[in-house]
Short mmCIF file of N, CA, C and O in Angstrom, two decimals:
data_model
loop_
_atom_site.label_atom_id
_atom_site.label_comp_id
_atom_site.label_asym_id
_atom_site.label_seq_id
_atom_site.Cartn_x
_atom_site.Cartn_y
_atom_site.Cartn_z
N UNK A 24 133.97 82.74 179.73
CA UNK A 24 133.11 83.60 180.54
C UNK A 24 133.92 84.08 181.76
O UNK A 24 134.76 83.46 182.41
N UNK A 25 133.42 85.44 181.92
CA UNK A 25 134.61 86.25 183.40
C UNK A 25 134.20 85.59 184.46
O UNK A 25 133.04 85.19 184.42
N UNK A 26 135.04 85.28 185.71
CA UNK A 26 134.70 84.71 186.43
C UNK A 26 134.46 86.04 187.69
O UNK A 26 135.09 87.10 187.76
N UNK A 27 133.53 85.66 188.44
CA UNK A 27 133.47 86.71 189.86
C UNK A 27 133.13 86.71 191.21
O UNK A 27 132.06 86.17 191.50
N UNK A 28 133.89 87.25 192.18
CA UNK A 28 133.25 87.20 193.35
C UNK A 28 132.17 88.15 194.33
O UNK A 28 132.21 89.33 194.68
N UNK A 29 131.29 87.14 194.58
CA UNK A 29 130.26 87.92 195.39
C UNK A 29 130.08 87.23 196.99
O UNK A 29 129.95 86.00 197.07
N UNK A 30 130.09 87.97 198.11
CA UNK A 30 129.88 87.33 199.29
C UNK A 30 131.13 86.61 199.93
O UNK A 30 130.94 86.01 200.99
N UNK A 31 132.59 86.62 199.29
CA UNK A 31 133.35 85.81 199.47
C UNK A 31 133.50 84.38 198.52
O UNK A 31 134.23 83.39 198.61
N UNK A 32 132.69 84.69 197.82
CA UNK A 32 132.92 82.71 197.06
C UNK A 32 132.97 83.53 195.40
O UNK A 32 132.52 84.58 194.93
N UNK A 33 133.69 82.52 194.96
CA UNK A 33 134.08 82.49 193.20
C UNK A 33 133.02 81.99 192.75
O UNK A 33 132.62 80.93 193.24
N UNK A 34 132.28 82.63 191.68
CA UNK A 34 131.46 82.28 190.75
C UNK A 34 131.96 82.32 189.30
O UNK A 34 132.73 83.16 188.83
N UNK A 35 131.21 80.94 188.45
CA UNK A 35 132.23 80.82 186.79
C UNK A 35 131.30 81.63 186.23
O UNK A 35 131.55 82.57 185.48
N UNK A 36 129.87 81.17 186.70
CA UNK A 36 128.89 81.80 185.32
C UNK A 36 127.52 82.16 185.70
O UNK A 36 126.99 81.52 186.61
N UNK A 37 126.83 83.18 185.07
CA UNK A 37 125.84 83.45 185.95
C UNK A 37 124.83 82.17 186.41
O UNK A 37 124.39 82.33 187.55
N UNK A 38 124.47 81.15 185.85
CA UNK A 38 123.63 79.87 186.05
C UNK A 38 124.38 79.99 187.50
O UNK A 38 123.88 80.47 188.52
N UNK A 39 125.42 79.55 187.39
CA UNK A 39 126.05 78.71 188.90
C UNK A 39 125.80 80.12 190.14
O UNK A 39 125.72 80.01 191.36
N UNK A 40 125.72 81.51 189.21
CA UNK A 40 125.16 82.27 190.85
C UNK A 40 123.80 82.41 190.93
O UNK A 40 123.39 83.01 191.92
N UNK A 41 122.60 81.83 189.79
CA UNK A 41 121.19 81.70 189.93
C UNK A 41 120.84 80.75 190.65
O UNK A 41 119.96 80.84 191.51
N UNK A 42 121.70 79.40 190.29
CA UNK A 42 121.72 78.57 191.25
C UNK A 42 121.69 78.66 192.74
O UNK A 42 120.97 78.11 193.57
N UNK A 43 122.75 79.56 192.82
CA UNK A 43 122.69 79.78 194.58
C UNK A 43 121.80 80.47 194.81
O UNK A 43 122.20 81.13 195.76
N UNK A 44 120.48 80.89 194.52
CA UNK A 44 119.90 81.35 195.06
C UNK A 44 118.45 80.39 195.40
O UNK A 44 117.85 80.35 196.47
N UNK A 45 118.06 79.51 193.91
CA UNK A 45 117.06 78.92 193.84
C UNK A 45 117.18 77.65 193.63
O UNK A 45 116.19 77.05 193.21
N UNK A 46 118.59 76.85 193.90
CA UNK A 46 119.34 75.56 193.38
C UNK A 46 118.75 75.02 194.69
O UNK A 46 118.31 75.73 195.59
N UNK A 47 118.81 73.52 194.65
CA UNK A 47 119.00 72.60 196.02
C UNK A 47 117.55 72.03 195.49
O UNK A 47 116.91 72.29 194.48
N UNK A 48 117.37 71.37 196.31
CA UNK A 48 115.99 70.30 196.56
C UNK A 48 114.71 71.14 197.20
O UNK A 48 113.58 70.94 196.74
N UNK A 49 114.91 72.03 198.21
CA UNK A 49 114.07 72.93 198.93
C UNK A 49 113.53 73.81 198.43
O UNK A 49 112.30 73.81 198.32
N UNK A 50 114.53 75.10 197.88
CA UNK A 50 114.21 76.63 197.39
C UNK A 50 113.21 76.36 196.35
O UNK A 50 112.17 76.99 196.54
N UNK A 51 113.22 75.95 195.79
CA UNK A 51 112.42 75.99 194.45
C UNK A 51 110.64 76.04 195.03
O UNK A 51 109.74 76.86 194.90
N UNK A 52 110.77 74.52 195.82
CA UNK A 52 109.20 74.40 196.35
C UNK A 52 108.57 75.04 197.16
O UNK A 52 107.37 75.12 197.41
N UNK A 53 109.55 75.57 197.61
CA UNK A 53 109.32 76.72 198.92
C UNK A 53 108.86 77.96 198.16
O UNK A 53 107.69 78.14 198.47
N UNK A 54 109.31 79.00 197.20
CA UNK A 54 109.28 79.52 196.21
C UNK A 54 107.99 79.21 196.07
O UNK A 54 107.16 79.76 196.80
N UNK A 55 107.67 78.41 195.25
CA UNK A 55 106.54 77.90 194.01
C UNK A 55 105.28 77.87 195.23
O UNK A 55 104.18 77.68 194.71
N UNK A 56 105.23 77.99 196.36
CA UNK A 56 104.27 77.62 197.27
C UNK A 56 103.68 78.72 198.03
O UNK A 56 102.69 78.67 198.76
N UNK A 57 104.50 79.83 197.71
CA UNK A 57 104.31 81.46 198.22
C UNK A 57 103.97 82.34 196.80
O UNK A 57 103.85 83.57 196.88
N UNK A 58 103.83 81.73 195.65
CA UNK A 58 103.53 82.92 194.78
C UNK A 58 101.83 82.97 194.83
O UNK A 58 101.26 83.37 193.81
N UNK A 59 101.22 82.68 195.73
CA UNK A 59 99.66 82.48 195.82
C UNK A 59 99.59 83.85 197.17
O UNK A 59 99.21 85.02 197.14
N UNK A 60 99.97 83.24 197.91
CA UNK A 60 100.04 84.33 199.30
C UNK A 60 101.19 84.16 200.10
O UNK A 60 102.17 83.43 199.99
N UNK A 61 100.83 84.98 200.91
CA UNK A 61 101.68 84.69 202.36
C UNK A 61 101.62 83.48 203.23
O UNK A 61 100.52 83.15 203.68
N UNK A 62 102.85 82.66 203.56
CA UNK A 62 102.49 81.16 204.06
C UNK A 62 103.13 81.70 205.70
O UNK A 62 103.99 82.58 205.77
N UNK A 63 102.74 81.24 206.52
CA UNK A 63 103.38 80.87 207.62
C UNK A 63 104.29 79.25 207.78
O UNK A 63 103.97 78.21 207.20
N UNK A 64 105.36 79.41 208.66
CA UNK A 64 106.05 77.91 208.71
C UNK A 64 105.49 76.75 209.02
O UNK A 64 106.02 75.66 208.81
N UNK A 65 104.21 76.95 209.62
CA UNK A 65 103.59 75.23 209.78
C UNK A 65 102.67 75.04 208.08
O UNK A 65 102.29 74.07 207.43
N UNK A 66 102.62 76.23 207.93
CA UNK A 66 101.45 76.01 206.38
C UNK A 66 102.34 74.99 205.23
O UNK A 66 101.98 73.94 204.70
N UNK A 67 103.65 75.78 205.08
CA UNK A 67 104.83 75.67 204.59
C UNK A 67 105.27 74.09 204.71
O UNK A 67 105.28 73.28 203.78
N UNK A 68 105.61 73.86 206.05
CA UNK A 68 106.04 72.55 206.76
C UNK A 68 104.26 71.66 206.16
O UNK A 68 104.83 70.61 205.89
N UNK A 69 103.28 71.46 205.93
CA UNK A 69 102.56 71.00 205.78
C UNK A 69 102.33 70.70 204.84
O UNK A 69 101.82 69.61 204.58
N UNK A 70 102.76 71.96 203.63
CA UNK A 70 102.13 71.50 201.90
C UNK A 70 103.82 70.74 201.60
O UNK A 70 103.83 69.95 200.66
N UNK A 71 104.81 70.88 202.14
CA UNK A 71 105.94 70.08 201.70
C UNK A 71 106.41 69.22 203.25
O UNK A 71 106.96 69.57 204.29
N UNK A 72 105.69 67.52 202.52
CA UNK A 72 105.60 66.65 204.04
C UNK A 72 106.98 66.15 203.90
O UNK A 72 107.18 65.00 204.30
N UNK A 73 107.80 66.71 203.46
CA UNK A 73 108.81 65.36 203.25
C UNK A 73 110.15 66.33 204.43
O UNK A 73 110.88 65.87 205.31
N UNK A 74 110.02 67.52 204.02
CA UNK A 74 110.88 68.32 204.37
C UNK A 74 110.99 68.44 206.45
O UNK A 74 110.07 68.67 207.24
N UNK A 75 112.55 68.15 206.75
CA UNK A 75 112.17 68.51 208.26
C UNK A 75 111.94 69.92 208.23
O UNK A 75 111.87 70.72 207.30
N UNK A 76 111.82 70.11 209.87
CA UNK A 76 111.52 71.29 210.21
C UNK A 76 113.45 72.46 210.22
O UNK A 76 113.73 73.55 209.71
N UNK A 77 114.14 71.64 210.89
CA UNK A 77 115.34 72.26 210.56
C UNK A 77 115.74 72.32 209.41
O UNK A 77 116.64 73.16 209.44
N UNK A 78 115.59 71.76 207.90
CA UNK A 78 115.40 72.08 206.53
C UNK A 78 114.63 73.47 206.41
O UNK A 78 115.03 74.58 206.06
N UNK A 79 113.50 73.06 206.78
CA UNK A 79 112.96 74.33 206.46
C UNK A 79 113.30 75.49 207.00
O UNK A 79 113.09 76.55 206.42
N UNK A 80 113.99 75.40 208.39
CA UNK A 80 114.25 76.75 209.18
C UNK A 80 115.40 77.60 208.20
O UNK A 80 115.50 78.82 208.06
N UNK A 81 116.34 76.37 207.50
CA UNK A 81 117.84 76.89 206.89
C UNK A 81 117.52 77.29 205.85
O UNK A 81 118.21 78.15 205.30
N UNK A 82 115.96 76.60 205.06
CA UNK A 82 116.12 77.20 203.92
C UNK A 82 115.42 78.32 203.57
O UNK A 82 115.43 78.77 202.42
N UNK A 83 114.55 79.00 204.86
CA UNK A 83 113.72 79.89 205.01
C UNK A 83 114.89 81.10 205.14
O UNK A 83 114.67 82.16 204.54
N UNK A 84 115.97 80.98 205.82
CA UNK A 84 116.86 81.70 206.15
C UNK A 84 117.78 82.03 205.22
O UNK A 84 118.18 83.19 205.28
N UNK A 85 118.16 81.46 204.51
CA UNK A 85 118.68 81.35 203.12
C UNK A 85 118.02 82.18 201.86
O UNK A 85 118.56 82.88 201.00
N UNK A 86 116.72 81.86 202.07
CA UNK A 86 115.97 82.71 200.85
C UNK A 86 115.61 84.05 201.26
O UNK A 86 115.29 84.84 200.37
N UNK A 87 115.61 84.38 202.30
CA UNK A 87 115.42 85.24 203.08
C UNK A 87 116.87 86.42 202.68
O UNK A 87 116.82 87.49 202.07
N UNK A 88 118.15 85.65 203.33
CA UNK A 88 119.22 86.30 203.20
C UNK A 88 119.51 86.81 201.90
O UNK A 88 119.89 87.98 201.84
N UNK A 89 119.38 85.98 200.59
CA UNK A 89 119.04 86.49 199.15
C UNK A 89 118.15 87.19 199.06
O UNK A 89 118.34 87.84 198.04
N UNK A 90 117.03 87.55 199.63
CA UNK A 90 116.30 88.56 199.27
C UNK A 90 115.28 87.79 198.46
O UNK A 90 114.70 88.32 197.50
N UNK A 91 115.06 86.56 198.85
CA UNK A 91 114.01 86.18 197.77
C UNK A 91 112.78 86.03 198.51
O UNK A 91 111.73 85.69 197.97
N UNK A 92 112.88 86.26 199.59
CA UNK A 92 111.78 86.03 200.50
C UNK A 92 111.67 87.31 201.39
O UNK A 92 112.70 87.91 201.68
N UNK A 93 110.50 87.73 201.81
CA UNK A 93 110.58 88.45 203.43
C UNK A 93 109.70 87.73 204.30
O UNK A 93 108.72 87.05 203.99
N UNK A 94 110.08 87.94 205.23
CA UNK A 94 110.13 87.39 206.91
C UNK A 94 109.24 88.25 207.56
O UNK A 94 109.86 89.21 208.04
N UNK A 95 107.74 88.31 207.82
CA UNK A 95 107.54 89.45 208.60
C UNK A 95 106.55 88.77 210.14
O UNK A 95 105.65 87.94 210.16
N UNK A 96 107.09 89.40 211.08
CA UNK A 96 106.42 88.94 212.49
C UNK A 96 105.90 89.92 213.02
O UNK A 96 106.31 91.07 213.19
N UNK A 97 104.64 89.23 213.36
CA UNK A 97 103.42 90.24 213.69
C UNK A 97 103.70 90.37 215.47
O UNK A 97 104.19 89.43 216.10
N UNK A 98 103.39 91.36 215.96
CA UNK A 98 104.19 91.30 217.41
C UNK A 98 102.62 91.10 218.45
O UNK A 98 102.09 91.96 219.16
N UNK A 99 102.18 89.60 218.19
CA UNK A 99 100.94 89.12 219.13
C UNK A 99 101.58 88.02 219.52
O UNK A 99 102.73 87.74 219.20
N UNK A 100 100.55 87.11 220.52
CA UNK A 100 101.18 86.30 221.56
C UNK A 100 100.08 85.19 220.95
O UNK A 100 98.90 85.49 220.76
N UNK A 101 100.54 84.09 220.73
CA UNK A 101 101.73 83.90 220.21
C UNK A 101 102.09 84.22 219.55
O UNK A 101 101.20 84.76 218.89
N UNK A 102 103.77 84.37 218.71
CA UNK A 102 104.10 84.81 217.75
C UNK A 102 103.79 84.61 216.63
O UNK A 102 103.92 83.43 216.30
N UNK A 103 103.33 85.44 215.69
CA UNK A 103 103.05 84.75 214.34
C UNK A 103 103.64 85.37 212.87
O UNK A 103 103.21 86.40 212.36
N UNK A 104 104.71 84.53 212.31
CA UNK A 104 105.13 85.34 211.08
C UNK A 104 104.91 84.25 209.78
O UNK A 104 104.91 83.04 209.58
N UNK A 105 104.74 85.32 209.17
CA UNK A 105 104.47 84.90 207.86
C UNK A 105 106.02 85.21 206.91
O UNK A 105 106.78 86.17 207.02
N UNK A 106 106.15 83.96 205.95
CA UNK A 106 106.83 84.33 204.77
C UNK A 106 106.29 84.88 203.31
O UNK A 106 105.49 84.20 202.66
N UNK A 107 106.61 85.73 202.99
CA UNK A 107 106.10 86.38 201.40
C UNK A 107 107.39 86.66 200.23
O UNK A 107 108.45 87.19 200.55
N UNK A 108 107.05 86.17 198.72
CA UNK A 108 108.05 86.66 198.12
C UNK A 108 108.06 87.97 197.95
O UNK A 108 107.05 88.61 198.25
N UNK A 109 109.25 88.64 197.40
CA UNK A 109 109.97 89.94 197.14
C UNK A 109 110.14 90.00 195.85
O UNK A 109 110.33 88.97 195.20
N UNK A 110 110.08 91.40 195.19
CA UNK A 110 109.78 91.30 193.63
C UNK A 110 111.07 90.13 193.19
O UNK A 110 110.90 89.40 192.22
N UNK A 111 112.37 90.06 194.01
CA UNK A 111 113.27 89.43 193.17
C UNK A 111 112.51 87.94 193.36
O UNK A 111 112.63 87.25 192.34
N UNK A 112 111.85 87.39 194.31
CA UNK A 112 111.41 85.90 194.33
C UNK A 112 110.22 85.66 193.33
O UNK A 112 109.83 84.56 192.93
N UNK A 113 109.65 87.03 192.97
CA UNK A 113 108.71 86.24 192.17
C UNK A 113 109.06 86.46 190.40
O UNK A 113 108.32 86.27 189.43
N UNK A 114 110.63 86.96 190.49
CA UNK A 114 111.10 86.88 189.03
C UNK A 114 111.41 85.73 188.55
O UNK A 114 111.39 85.37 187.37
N UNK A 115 111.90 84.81 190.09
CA UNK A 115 112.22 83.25 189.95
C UNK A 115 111.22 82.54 189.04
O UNK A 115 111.49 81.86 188.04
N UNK A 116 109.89 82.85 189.62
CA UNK A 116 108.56 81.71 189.46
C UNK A 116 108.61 81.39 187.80
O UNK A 116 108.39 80.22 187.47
N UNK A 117 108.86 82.27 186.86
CA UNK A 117 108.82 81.40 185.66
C UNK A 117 109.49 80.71 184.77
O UNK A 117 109.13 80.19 183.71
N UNK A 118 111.29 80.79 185.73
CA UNK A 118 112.04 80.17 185.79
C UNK A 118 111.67 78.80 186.34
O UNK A 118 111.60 77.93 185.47
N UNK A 119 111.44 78.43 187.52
CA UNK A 119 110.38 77.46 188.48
C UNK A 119 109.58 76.91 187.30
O UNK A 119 109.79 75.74 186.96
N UNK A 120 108.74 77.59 186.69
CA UNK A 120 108.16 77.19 186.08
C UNK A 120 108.50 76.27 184.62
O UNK A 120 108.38 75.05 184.49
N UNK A 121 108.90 77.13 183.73
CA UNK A 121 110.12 76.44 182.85
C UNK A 121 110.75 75.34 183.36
O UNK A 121 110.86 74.38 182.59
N UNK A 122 111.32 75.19 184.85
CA UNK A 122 112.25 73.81 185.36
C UNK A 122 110.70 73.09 185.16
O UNK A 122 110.40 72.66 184.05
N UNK A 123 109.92 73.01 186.08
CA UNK A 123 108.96 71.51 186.24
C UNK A 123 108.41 71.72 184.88
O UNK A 123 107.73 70.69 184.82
N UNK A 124 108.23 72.28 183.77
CA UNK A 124 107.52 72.02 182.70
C UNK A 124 108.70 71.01 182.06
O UNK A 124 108.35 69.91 181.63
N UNK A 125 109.97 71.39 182.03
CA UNK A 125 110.65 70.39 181.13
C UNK A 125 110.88 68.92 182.18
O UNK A 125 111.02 67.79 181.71
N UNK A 126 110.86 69.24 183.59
CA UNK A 126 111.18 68.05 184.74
C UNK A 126 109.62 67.13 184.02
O UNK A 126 109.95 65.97 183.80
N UNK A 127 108.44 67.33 183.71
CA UNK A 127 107.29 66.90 183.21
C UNK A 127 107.73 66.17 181.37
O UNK A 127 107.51 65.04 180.93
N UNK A 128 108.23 67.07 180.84
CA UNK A 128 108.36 66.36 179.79
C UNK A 128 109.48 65.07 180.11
O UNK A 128 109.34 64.01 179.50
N UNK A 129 110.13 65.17 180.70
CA UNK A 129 111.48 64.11 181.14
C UNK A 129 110.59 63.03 181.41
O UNK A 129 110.54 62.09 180.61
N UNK A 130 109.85 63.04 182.47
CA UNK A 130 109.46 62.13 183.19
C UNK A 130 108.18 61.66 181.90
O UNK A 130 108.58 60.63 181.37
N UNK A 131 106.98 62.08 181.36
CA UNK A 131 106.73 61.80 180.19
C UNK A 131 107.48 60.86 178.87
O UNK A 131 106.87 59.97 178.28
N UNK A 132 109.12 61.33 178.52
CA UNK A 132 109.89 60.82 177.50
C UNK A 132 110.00 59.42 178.34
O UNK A 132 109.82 58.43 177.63
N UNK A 133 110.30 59.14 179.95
CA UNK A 133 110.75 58.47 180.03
C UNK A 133 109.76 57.20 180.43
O UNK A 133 110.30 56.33 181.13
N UNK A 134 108.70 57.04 180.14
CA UNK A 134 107.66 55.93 180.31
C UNK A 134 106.91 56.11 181.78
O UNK A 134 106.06 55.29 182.14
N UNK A 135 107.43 57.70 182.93
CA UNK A 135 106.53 57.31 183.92
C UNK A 135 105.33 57.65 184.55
O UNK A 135 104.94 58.82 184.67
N UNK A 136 104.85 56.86 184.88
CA UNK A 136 103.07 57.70 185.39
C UNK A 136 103.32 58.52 186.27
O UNK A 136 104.02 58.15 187.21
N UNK A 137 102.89 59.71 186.23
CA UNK A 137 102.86 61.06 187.22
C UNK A 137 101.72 61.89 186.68
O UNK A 137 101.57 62.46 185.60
N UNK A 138 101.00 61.79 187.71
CA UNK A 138 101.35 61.51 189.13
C UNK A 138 101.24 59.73 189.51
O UNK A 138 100.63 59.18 188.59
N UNK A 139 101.55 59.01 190.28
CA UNK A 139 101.83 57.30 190.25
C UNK A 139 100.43 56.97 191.00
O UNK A 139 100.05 57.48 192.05
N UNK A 140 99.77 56.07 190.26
CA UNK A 140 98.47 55.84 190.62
C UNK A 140 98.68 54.36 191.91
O UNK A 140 99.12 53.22 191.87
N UNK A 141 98.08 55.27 192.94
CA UNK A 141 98.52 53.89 194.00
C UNK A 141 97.20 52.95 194.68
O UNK A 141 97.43 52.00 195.41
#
């Protein structure tokens, strides 16, 4: 497979440049949590408790810079912006989707309760 550069960095194959857009621990849930509406950053910071707030700032900025997100700030006091996907973020979602359907069968093959009854 040809190899290529975009942005300054070498890419082998297209996976490894889909990756950079929706790869990591963050993008995905962040993603999957805006194809309903428009979230603002505490909504965001709230439905994903695990995540800090400087996580979220980098990875808001990140999806943003790909174009998988827009950023829009409403100019009232206090400030208030909302994040929304962009047709390219919501081409992700059934990709997203496809990942946790087979992440579900894994965890299924492999004997565990999910959701874990506590």
């Amino acid at each position: 497979m040809p190899e290529f550069f975009h942005d300054k960095r070498l890419y082998y194959t297209p996976i490894e440049f889909a990756l950079s857009h929706i790869g990591g621990t963050w993008k995905m849930p962040i993603l999957w949590r805006l194809q309903e509406k428009p979230l603002r950053f505490s909504e965001l910071k709230k439905d994903i408790p695990h995540i800090t707030d400087k996580m979220l700032t980098s990875q808001l900025r990140e999806l943003e810079s790909k174009e998988m997100i827009h950023r829009e700030v409403f100019p009232v006091i206090p400030p208030k912006v909302e994040y929304s996907l962009t047709e390219k973020g919501k081409k992700a979602i059934p990709v997203i989707e496809t990942i946790m359907t087979f992440g579900y069968d894994l965890i299924k093959d492999a004997g565990i309760t999910f959701p874990p009854k506590e």
